[in-house]
Coordinates of C-alpha atoms in Angstrom, one line a residue:
L1 CA -15.8 8.4 -4.4
M2 CA -13.1 6.2 -2.9
G3 CA -9.6 7.6 -3.4
T4 CA -10.8 11.1 -4.2
L5 CA -10.3 14.4 -2.3
S6 CA -14.0 14.3 -1.4
S7 CA -13.7 10.9 0.2
R8 CA -10.7 12.1 2.3
V9 CA -12.5 15.1 3.5
M10 CA -15.5 12.9 4.5
L11 CA -13.2 10.5 6.3
G12 CA -11.8 13.3 8.4
I13 CA -15.3 14.5 9.3
F14 CA -16.4 11.0 10.2
V15 CA -13.4 10.7 12.6
V16 CA -14.3 14.0 14.3
Q17 CA -17.9 12.9 14.6
D18 CA -16.9 9.6 16.2
L19 CA -14.7 11.4 18.7
C20 CA -17.5 13.8 19.6
V21 CA -19.9 10.8 20.1
M22 CA -17.4 9.3 22.5
G23 CA -17.5 12.4 24.6
I24 CA -21.3 12.6 24.5
M25 CA -21.6 9.0 25.6
L26 CA -19.3 9.7 28.5
V27 CA -21.4 12.6 29.9
L28 CA -24.9 11.5 28.8
P29 CA -25.7 9.2 31.7
Y30 CA -25.0 12.1 34.1
I31 CA -27.2 14.8 32.6
G32 CA -30.4 12.9 32.5
G33 CA -32.9 12.2 35.2
D34 CA -34.6 14.7 37.5
A35 CA -31.5 16.4 38.9
F36 CA -28.3 17.3 37.3
D37 CA -25.4 15.9 39.3
L38 CA -22.3 18.1 38.6
G39 CA -20.1 16.2 41.0
A40 CA -20.8 12.9 39.4
L41 CA -20.2 14.4 36.0
L42 CA -16.8 15.8 37.0
F43 CA -15.9 12.5 38.6
A44 CA -16.8 10.7 35.4
I45 CA -14.6 13.1 33.4
V46 CA -11.7 12.6 35.8
R47 CA -12.2 8.8 35.7
A48 CA -12.2 8.9 31.9
G49 CA -9.0 11.0 31.9
L50 CA -7.3 8.5 34.2
F51 CA -8.5 5.6 32.0
L52 CA -7.3 7.4 28.9
G53 CA -3.9 8.0 30.5
A54 CA -3.6 4.4 31.5
M55 CA -4.5 3.3 28.0
V56 CA -1.8 5.6 26.5
L57 CA 0.8 4.0 28.8
I58 CA -0.4 0.5 28.1
G59 CA -0.7 1.2 24.4
T60 CA 2.8 2.6 24.0
R61 CA 4.6 0.1 26.3
V62 CA 2.7 -3.1 26.9
I63 CA 0.6 -3.7 23.7
P64 CA 3.5 -3.3 21.2
W65 CA 5.6 -5.7 23.3
L66 CA 2.7 -8.2 23.4
M67 CA 1.9 -7.9 19.7
R68 CA 5.6 -8.4 18.8
R69 CA 5.7 -11.6 20.9
I70 CA 2.5 -12.9 19.4
A71 CA 3.8 -12.1 15.8
R72 CA 6.9 -14.1 16.5
W73 CA 4.8 -17.2 16.9
E74 CA 3.7 -16.8 13.2
S75 CA 0.2 -18.0 14.0
R76 CA -2.6 -16.1 12.3
E77 CA -5.1 -17.7 14.5
L78 CA -3.3 -16.6 17.7
F79 CA -2.9 -13.1 16.2
L80 CA -6.6 -12.9 15.5
V81 CA -7.5 -14.1 19.0
T82 CA -5.1 -11.5 20.5
V83 CA -6.5 -8.6 18.5
T84 CA -10.1 -9.6 19.4
A85 CA -9.2 -10.1 23.0
L86 CA -7.7 -6.7 23.2
G87 CA -10.7 -5.0 21.7
L88 CA -13.2 -6.9 23.9
G89 CA -10.9 -6.8 27.0
V90 CA -10.3 -3.0 26.9
G91 CA -14.0 -2.4 26.3
Y92 CA -14.9 -4.5 29.3
A93 CA -12.3 -2.8 31.4
A94 CA -13.9 0.6 30.5
Y95 CA -17.2 -0.8 31.5
L96 CA -15.9 -1.9 34.9
A97 CA -14.4 1.6 35.3
G98 CA -17.9 3.0 34.9
L99 CA -17.4 4.1 31.3
S100 CA -19.2 2.7 28.2
F101 CA -18.1 -0.5 26.5
A102 CA -18.0 1.3 23.2
F103 CA -15.7 4.0 24.5
G104 CA -13.2 1.3 25.7
A105 CA -13.4 -0.6 22.4
F106 CA -12.8 2.6 20.5
L107 CA -9.7 3.3 22.5
A108 CA -8.4 -0.2 21.9
G109 CA -8.8 0.4 18.1
L110 CA -6.8 3.7 18.4
V111 CA -4.0 1.9 20.3
I112 CA -3.7 -0.9 17.8
S113 CA -3.9 1.5 14.9
E114 CA -0.7 3.2 16.1
S115 CA 1.3 0.0 16.1
D116 CA 3.2 -1.7 13.3
Y117 CA 0.5 -4.4 13.2
N118 CA -2.5 -2.2 12.4
V119 CA -2.8 -3.2 8.7
Q120 CA -2.6 -7.0 9.5
A121 CA -5.0 -6.5 12.4
L122 CA -7.5 -4.8 10.2
G123 CA -7.2 -7.5 7.5
E124 CA -7.9 -10.2 10.2
V125 CA -10.8 -8.5 11.8
I126 CA -12.6 -7.4 8.7
P127 CA -14.8 -10.6 8.6
L128 CA -15.7 -10.0 12.3
R129 CA -16.4 -6.4 11.5
D130 CA -18.8 -7.3 8.7
I131 CA -20.5 -9.9 10.9
F132 CA -21.0 -7.5 13.8
A133 CA -22.2 -4.8 11.4
M134 CA -24.7 -7.2 10.0
I135 CA -25.9 -8.1 13.5
F136 CA -26.1 -4.5 14.4
F137 CA -28.3 -3.5 11.5
V138 CA -30.4 -6.6 11.9
S139 CA -31.0 -5.7 15.6
V140 CA -31.8 -2.1 14.5
G141 CA -34.3 -3.4 12.0
M142 CA -35.9 -5.6 14.7
L143 CA -36.2 -2.5 17.0
L144 CA -38.2 -0.6 14.3
D145 CA -41.9 -0.4 15.0
P146 CA -43.7 -0.3 11.6
T147 CA -46.9 0.6 13.3
F148 CA -45.3 3.7 14.9
L149 CA -43.7 4.7 11.6
L150 CA -47.0 4.6 9.7
A151 CA -48.9 6.3 12.5
N152 CA -46.4 9.1 12.8
L153 CA -45.2 9.2 9.2
T154 CA -45.6 13.0 8.8
T155 CA -43.6 13.7 12.0
V156 CA -40.9 11.3 10.9
L157 CA -40.6 12.8 7.5
L158 CA -40.4 16.3 9.0
V159 CA -37.6 15.3 11.4
V160 CA -35.8 13.6 8.5
A161 CA -36.2 16.8 6.4
M162 CA -34.9 19.0 9.2
V163 CA -31.9 16.8 9.9
V164 CA -31.0 16.2 6.2
V165 CA -31.3 19.8 5.2
S166 CA -29.4 21.2 8.2
K167 CA -26.6 18.6 8.0
A168 CA -26.2 19.1 4.2
L169 CA -26.0 22.9 4.6
L170 CA -23.7 22.6 7.6
F171 CA -21.2 20.2 6.1
G172 CA -21.4 21.7 2.6
G173 CA -20.9 25.2 4.0
L174 CA -18.0 24.1 6.3
T175 CA -16.3 22.3 3.5
R176 CA -16.5 25.4 1.3
L177 CA -15.5 27.6 4.2
F178 CA -12.3 25.7 4.6
G179 CA -11.4 26.4 1.0
Y180 CA -12.5 23.3 -0.9
R181 CA -14.2 24.0 -4.2
N182 CA -15.6 22.3 -7.3
V183 CA -17.5 19.1 -6.5
V184 CA -16.2 18.6 -2.9
P185 CA -18.8 20.6 -1.0
V186 CA -21.7 19.1 -3.0
A187 CA -20.4 15.5 -2.5
T188 CA -19.7 16.1 1.2
A189 CA -23.2 17.5 1.7
L190 CA -25.0 14.7 0.0
A191 CA -22.9 11.9 1.5
L192 CA -23.1 13.1 5.2
F193 CA -26.7 14.3 5.6
Q194 CA -28.0 11.1 7.1
F195 CA -28.2 10.2 10.8
G196 CA -24.9 8.5 11.9
E197 CA -24.9 4.9 13.1
F198 CA -23.9 6.1 16.6
S199 CA -27.3 7.9 16.8
F200 CA -28.9 4.5 17.5
V201 CA -26.5 4.0 20.4
L202 CA -26.9 7.5 21.8
A203 CA -30.7 7.2 21.6
R204 CA -30.7 3.9 23.4
V205 CA -28.4 5.3 26.2
G206 CA -30.8 8.3 26.4
V207 CA -33.8 6.0 26.9
T208 CA -32.0 3.9 29.5
D209 CA -31.0 6.9 31.5
G210 CA -34.4 8.5 31.3
I211 CA -33.4 11.4 29.0
F212 CA -35.8 10.4 26.2
A213 CA -39.3 8.9 26.4
P214 CA -39.8 5.6 24.5
D215 CA -41.8 7.4 21.8
T216 CA -38.9 9.8 21.3
Y217 CA -36.6 6.9 20.9
S218 CA -38.9 5.3 18.3
L219 CA -39.1 8.6 16.5
I220 CA -35.3 9.0 16.3
L221 CA -34.9 5.3 15.3
S222 CA -37.4 5.6 12.5
A223 CA -36.0 8.9 11.2
A224 CA -32.5 7.5 11.3
L225 CA -33.5 4.5 9.2
V226 CA -35.3 6.6 6.6
S227 CA -32.3 8.9 6.3
I228 CA -30.0 6.0 5.8
L229 CA -32.3 4.5 3.1
I230 CA -32.3 7.6 1.0
T231 CA -28.5 8.1 1.1
P232 CA -27.6 5.7 -1.7
P233 CA -30.0 7.4 -4.2
A234 CA -28.6 10.8 -3.2
F235 CA -25.2 9.8 -4.4
G236 CA -26.6 9.7 -8.0
L237 CA -27.5 13.4 -7.6
I238 CA -23.9 14.6 -7.0
Q239 CA -23.0 15.1 -10.7
P240 CA -26.3 16.6 -11.8
L241 CA -26.3 19.1 -8.9
Y242 CA -22.6 19.9 -9.5
G243 CA -23.5 20.5 -13.2
L244 CA -26.2 23.0 -12.1
Q245 CA -23.8 24.7 -9.8
Q246 CA -21.3 25.2 -12.7
R247 CA -24.1 26.4 -14.9
F248 CA -25.6 29.1 -12.6
F249 CA -22.7 30.1 -10.4
R250 CA -19.4 31.5 -11.5
A251 CA -16.5 29.4 -10.3
G252 CA -14.5 31.1 -7.6
P253 CA -10.7 31.4 -7.7
M254 CA -8.9 28.0 -7.1
Q255 CA -7.1 27.6 -3.8
T256 CA -4.6 24.9 -2.9
F257 CA -6.3 23.7 0.3
D258 CA -5.8 20.0 0.1
L259 CA -5.2 17.0 2.2
P260 CA -1.7 15.5 1.7
E261 CA -1.9 12.1 0.0
Q262 CA 0.1 9.6 2.0
G263 CA 2.0 6.6 0.6
L264 CA 4.2 5.8 -2.4
R265 CA 3.8 6.2 -6.1
D266 CA 5.5 4.5 -9.0
H267 CA 7.3 2.2 -6.5
V268 CA 8.1 -1.5 -6.3
V269 CA 6.0 -3.7 -4.0
I270 CA 7.8 -6.9 -2.9
A271 CA 5.5 -9.6 -1.4
G272 CA 7.7 -11.6 0.9
A273 CA 10.9 -10.4 2.6
G274 CA 12.7 -13.7 2.9
R275 CA 16.3 -14.1 1.7
V276 CA 15.4 -13.4 -1.9
G277 CA 13.0 -10.6 -1.0
Q278 CA 15.4 -8.9 1.3
F279 CA 18.2 -9.1 -1.2
V280 CA 16.1 -7.5 -4.0
A281 CA 14.6 -4.9 -1.6
G282 CA 18.1 -4.0 -0.3
M283 CA 19.5 -3.6 -3.8
L284 CA 16.6 -1.4 -4.9
H285 CA 16.8 0.6 -1.7
R286 CA 20.5 1.3 -2.2
L287 CA 19.8 2.4 -5.8
R288 CA 17.2 4.8 -4.4
V289 CA 14.3 3.1 -6.1
P290 CA 11.2 3.5 -4.0
V291 CA 10.3 0.1 -2.6
I292 CA 8.2 -1.4 0.1
A293 CA 8.3 -5.0 1.3
I294 CA 5.4 -6.9 2.9
E295 CA 6.2 -9.7 5.3
L296 CA 4.3 -11.7 8.0
N297 CA 7.4 -13.0 9.8
Q298 CA 8.3 -10.7 12.6
Q299 CA 12.0 -11.6 12.6
R300 CA 12.3 -10.7 9.0
V301 CA 10.4 -7.5 9.6
D302 CA 12.9 -6.6 12.2
E303 CA 15.8 -7.4 9.8
C304 CA 14.3 -5.1 7.2
K305 CA 13.9 -2.3 9.7
R306 CA 17.5 -2.7 10.8
D307 CA 18.7 -2.5 7.2
G308 CA 16.6 0.6 6.6
I309 CA 14.2 -1.1 4.1
P310 CA 10.6 0.1 4.2
V311 CA 8.5 -2.8 5.4
L312 CA 4.9 -3.5 6.2
Y313 CA 3.9 -6.2 8.6
G314 CA 1.0 -8.2 7.1
D315 CA -0.2 -11.0 4.9
A316 CA 0.2 -9.9 1.2
S317 CA -2.7 -12.1 0.2
H318 CA -5.0 -9.7 2.0
A319 CA -6.4 -6.9 -0.1
V320 CA -6.3 -4.4 2.8
V321 CA -2.5 -5.0 3.2
L322 CA -1.9 -4.5 -0.5
K323 CA -3.9 -1.3 -0.4
A324 CA -1.8 -0.1 2.5
A325 CA 1.3 -0.8 0.3
A326 CA -0.4 1.4 -2.4
V327 CA -0.3 -1.4 -5.0
E328 CA -2.8 0.6 -7.1
R329 CA -0.1 3.2 -7.7
A330 CA 2.8 0.9 -7.9
H331 CA 5.1 0.5 -11.0
L332 CA 6.0 -3.1 -10.4
A333 CA 5.1 -6.0 -8.1
L334 CA 7.6 -8.8 -7.1
I335 CA 6.3 -12.0 -5.5
T336 CA 9.1 -13.8 -3.8
T337 CA 7.1 -16.1 -1.6
P338 CA 8.3 -19.8 -2.0
T339 CA 5.0 -21.6 -2.0
I340 CA 2.8 -21.7 -5.1
K341 CA -0.5 -21.4 -3.2
T342 CA 0.6 -18.1 -1.5
T343 CA 2.0 -16.8 -4.8
Q344 CA -1.3 -17.5 -6.6
M345 CA -3.4 -15.8 -3.9
V346 CA -1.1 -12.7 -3.9
A347 CA -1.2 -12.5 -7.7
Q348 CA -5.0 -12.7 -7.7
Q349 CA -5.3 -9.9 -5.2
I350 CA -2.8 -7.7 -7.0
R351 CA -4.5 -8.2 -10.3
A352 CA -7.9 -7.4 -8.8
L353 CA -6.5 -4.1 -7.4
N354 CA -4.4 -3.1 -10.4
A355 CA -5.1 -4.9 -13.6
D356 CA -2.3 -3.3 -15.6
L357 CA 0.5 -3.8 -13.1
H358 CA 3.5 -6.0 -14.2
I359 CA 4.0 -8.9 -11.8
V360 CA 7.3 -10.9 -11.5
A361 CA 6.9 -14.0 -9.5
R362 CA 8.9 -16.9 -8.2
A363 CA 8.0 -20.5 -9.1
E364 CA 8.8 -23.7 -7.3
A365 CA 8.7 -25.9 -10.4
I366 CA 8.6 -25.7 -14.1
E367 CA 5.0 -26.9 -14.4
Q368 CA 3.8 -23.9 -12.5
L369 CA 4.8 -21.4 -15.1
E370 CA 1.7 -21.5 -17.2
A371 CA -0.6 -21.5 -14.2
L372 CA 1.0 -18.3 -12.9
H373 CA 0.7 -16.7 -16.3
E374 CA -3.0 -17.4 -16.4
L375 CA -3.3 -15.3 -13.1
G376 CA -1.7 -12.3 -14.9
V377 CA 2.0 -12.9 -13.9
Y378 CA 4.1 -11.2 -16.6
E379 CA 7.5 -12.9 -15.8
V380 CA 8.2 -16.1 -13.8
V381 CA 11.6 -17.0 -12.4
Q382 CA 12.6 -20.5 -11.3
P383 CA 15.4 -20.0 -8.8
E384 CA 16.9 -23.5 -8.9
F385 CA 17.1 -23.5 -12.7
E386 CA 18.7 -20.1 -12.8
A387 CA 21.3 -21.1 -10.2
G388 CA 22.1 -24.2 -12.1
L389 CA 22.3 -22.4 -15.4
E390 CA 24.7 -19.8 -14.0
I391 CA 27.0 -22.5 -12.5
A392 CA 27.0 -24.2 -16.0
R393 CA 27.9 -20.9 -17.6
Q394 CA 30.8 -20.2 -15.3
A395 CA 32.1 -23.8 -15.8
L396 CA 32.0 -23.4 -19.6
L397 CA 33.8 -20.0 -19.4
H398 CA 36.6 -21.5 -17.2
L399 CA 37.0 -24.3 -19.8
D400 CA 37.9 -21.5 -22.2
L401 CA 34.9 -21.9 -24.5
P402 CA 34.1 -18.6 -26.4
A403 CA 31.9 -16.3 -24.4
P404 CA 29.4 -15.7 -27.3
E405 CA 29.0 -19.4 -27.7
V406 CA 28.4 -19.9 -24.0
Q407 CA 25.9 -17.1 -24.0
R408 CA 24.1 -18.4 -27.0
Y409 CA 23.8 -21.9 -25.4
T410 CA 22.5 -20.5 -22.1
D411 CA 20.0 -18.3 -23.9
A412 CA 18.7 -21.3 -25.8
V413 CA 18.3 -23.4 -22.7
R414 CA 16.5 -20.5 -20.9
K415 CA 14.2 -19.9 -23.9
D416 CA 13.3 -23.6 -24.1
L417 CA 12.4 -23.7 -20.4
Y418 CA 10.3 -20.5 -20.3
A419 CA 8.8 -21.1 -23.8
P420 CA 5.3 -21.9 -22.4
I421 CA 4.9 -18.5 -20.8
Y422 CA 7.0 -16.4 -23.3
Q423 CA 4.9 -17.6 -26.3
L424 CA 1.9 -16.0 -24.7
H425 CA 3.6 -12.5 -24.7
A426 CA 3.5 -11.1 -28.2
E427 CA 6.3 -8.6 -27.5
Y428 CA 8.7 -11.2 -26.1
D429 CA 10.5 -12.1 -29.3
A430 CA 11.6 -8.5 -29.9
V431 CA 12.6 -8.1 -26.3
H432 CA 14.5 -11.4 -26.3
A433 CA 16.3 -10.4 -29.5
L434 CA 17.4 -7.1 -27.9
E435 CA 18.5 -8.9 -24.7
H436 CA 20.4 -11.5 -26.7
A437 CA 22.3 -8.8 -28.6
R438 CA 23.1 -7.0 -25.4
R439 CA 24.6 -10.1 -23.8
L440 CA 26.8 -10.7 -26.9
L441 CA 28.3 -7.2 -26.4
E442 CA 30.9 -6.8 -23.7
F443 CA 31.9 -3.6 -22.0
S444 CA 35.3 -3.5 -20.4
W445 CA 37.5 -0.8 -18.6
I446 CA 41.1 -1.3 -19.6
T447 CA 44.0 0.8 -18.2
L448 CA 46.9 1.8 -20.4
A449 CA 50.3 1.1 -19.0
A450 CA 53.0 3.7 -19.3
D451 CA 54.9 1.6 -21.8
S452 CA 51.9 0.6 -23.9
P453 CA 52.5 1.0 -27.6
L454 CA 49.2 3.1 -27.8
V455 CA 50.5 5.8 -25.4
G456 CA 51.2 9.1 -27.3
R457 CA 49.2 8.1 -30.4
T458 CA 45.8 9.4 -31.4
L459 CA 42.8 7.2 -31.8
G460 CA 43.0 7.7 -35.5
E461 CA 46.6 6.7 -35.7
S462 CA 46.0 3.7 -33.5
R463 CA 43.5 2.2 -36.0
I464 CA 41.9 0.3 -33.1
R465 CA 38.6 -0.4 -34.8
S466 CA 40.1 -1.6 -38.1
Q467 CA 42.6 -3.8 -36.3
T468 CA 40.5 -5.3 -33.5
G469 CA 36.8 -4.5 -34.2
A470 CA 36.5 -2.9 -30.7
T471 CA 35.4 0.7 -30.1
I472 CA 36.6 3.2 -27.5
V473 CA 33.4 4.9 -26.2
A474 CA 35.0 6.8 -23.3
I475 CA 38.3 7.7 -21.6
M476 CA 38.5 8.3 -17.9
R477 CA 41.3 10.5 -16.6
H478 CA 42.0 12.3 -13.3
D479 CA 40.7 15.5 -14.7
G480 CA 37.3 14.0 -15.9
L481 CA 35.6 11.7 -18.3
V482 CA 35.8 12.1 -22.1
I483 CA 32.7 10.6 -23.7
N484 CA 32.7 9.5 -27.4
P485 CA 36.3 10.8 -28.0
D486 CA 37.1 11.8 -31.6
A487 CA 39.9 10.5 -33.8
G488 CA 42.2 13.3 -32.8
E489 CA 42.2 12.4 -29.1
T490 CA 45.7 11.5 -27.9
L491 CA 46.0 8.5 -25.5
R492 CA 48.0 9.0 -22.3
A493 CA 49.6 6.8 -19.8
D494 CA 47.2 5.6 -17.0
D495 CA 44.1 6.4 -19.2
V496 CA 41.2 4.1 -18.4
L497 CA 39.5 3.2 -21.7
A498 CA 35.9 2.1 -22.0
V499 CA 36.0 -0.6 -24.6
L500 CA 32.9 -1.9 -26.3
G501 CA 32.8 -5.1 -28.5
N502 CA 32.4 -8.8 -28.5
H503 CA 34.6 -11.2 -26.6
A504 CA 37.1 -11.7 -29.6
A505 CA 37.3 -7.9 -30.3
I506 CA 38.1 -7.1 -26.7
A507 CA 40.7 -9.9 -26.5
L508 CA 42.4 -8.4 -29.7
F509 CA 42.4 -4.9 -28.2
T510 CA 43.9 -6.2 -24.9
A511 CA 46.8 -7.8 -26.9
L512 CA 47.2 -4.6 -28.9
A513 CA 47.5 -2.4 -25.8
T514 CA 49.8 -4.7 -23.9
P515 CA 53.5 -3.8 -23.9
H516 CA 55.5 -6.2 -26.1

């Protein structure tokens, strides 16, 4: 269900449920016992409001400043310690203020989620989250009393049936009421009918504050565990039940109630925003190609923001960071990180998330080419080699060697270097032949002087192609652009001619058009 409309609707409902639970946990301690204390309840609400206001102030002013300072140290360990300390510290501050620890930790998560560091923070704390989730469910399992469950099995099953049916009808009906059709109401009903994980926490608070009897707590705990156990098999019933719905109920008119899907599509993901990454990202951004860069260095993130380049703070070797960059919907991935280990880890994660995505990566040394190809990298670039080859090409051109010969030589050197990886691509020979032909053709814009012998003559009269081998493919004038001019087109002074041909043909045309 991940990535579907049904999953996005469920996520929204989960968020609303969690927010409601936070409010219930706030007031629950004050509505139990023998007497209802309205004054204490109002004081708790005011205290929670003040704490929330303080967290908004701290979250918008202090925490972003602190996270930026920590990020500048470029220490993942310090970043993880800071995020953990914020979560535990805010939770403990809430506890000292008379609120629940969970309420404070929840607010800390909200504050961090609104910062530029939310994706990286999530990537760092996922292992901790999984560990605490495991401990939580282990503790819940230890609290379960099998003797009570067997002795009260009928009552437990009745409670499970009441909750499951009522929640399924409620969420399925609400989803349909809000205009969602097809499989969405069925999927939502079957995915959300179980007791929520916060029910354990609420039940425990209820017992502690004298609202529930211990037997009631055991009943809630047993029913919650049974409902959670039957949820995975219920997922398998979504398609059969939807098929029955389509068979016996006429489909209603389609409505365009939908949740907007955030993020990019058919874009370029650049892992690493160093000098190379920023240059490529800036060029693509200026050409209006959708692009997003991923960088863990805070200074480089600031530079990208200053240049208007979309950037995501995080480690590109984390799957959660790549998902935030929508790598599943990307058109191309560029890995510009300088170290081979990082490049390999990023390539592995990208290939796991999008098996068909073309990856262009940077290599430190020649011997790394084949290793990167085995990880699914389509094209590898070795910067030092490319720089040296371009310097050699410029030197040969300045020594007046023919441009086609220089190009042929550099192509041969490049092909020999990248042969180990290119031989593994079946389509490369055809692509290389086309690229080679394109490089042998030159395209030049040449302006006709007023006293040029070609001025006043038609293209047919000039016999340019037969004399030089060059072709005039366009003429630029002050009144517009003439594309593919015919033989009757008259050449004028100050015409800018688009000339296509090899180096020798363009040289001959230049001599022909130059005043004698």
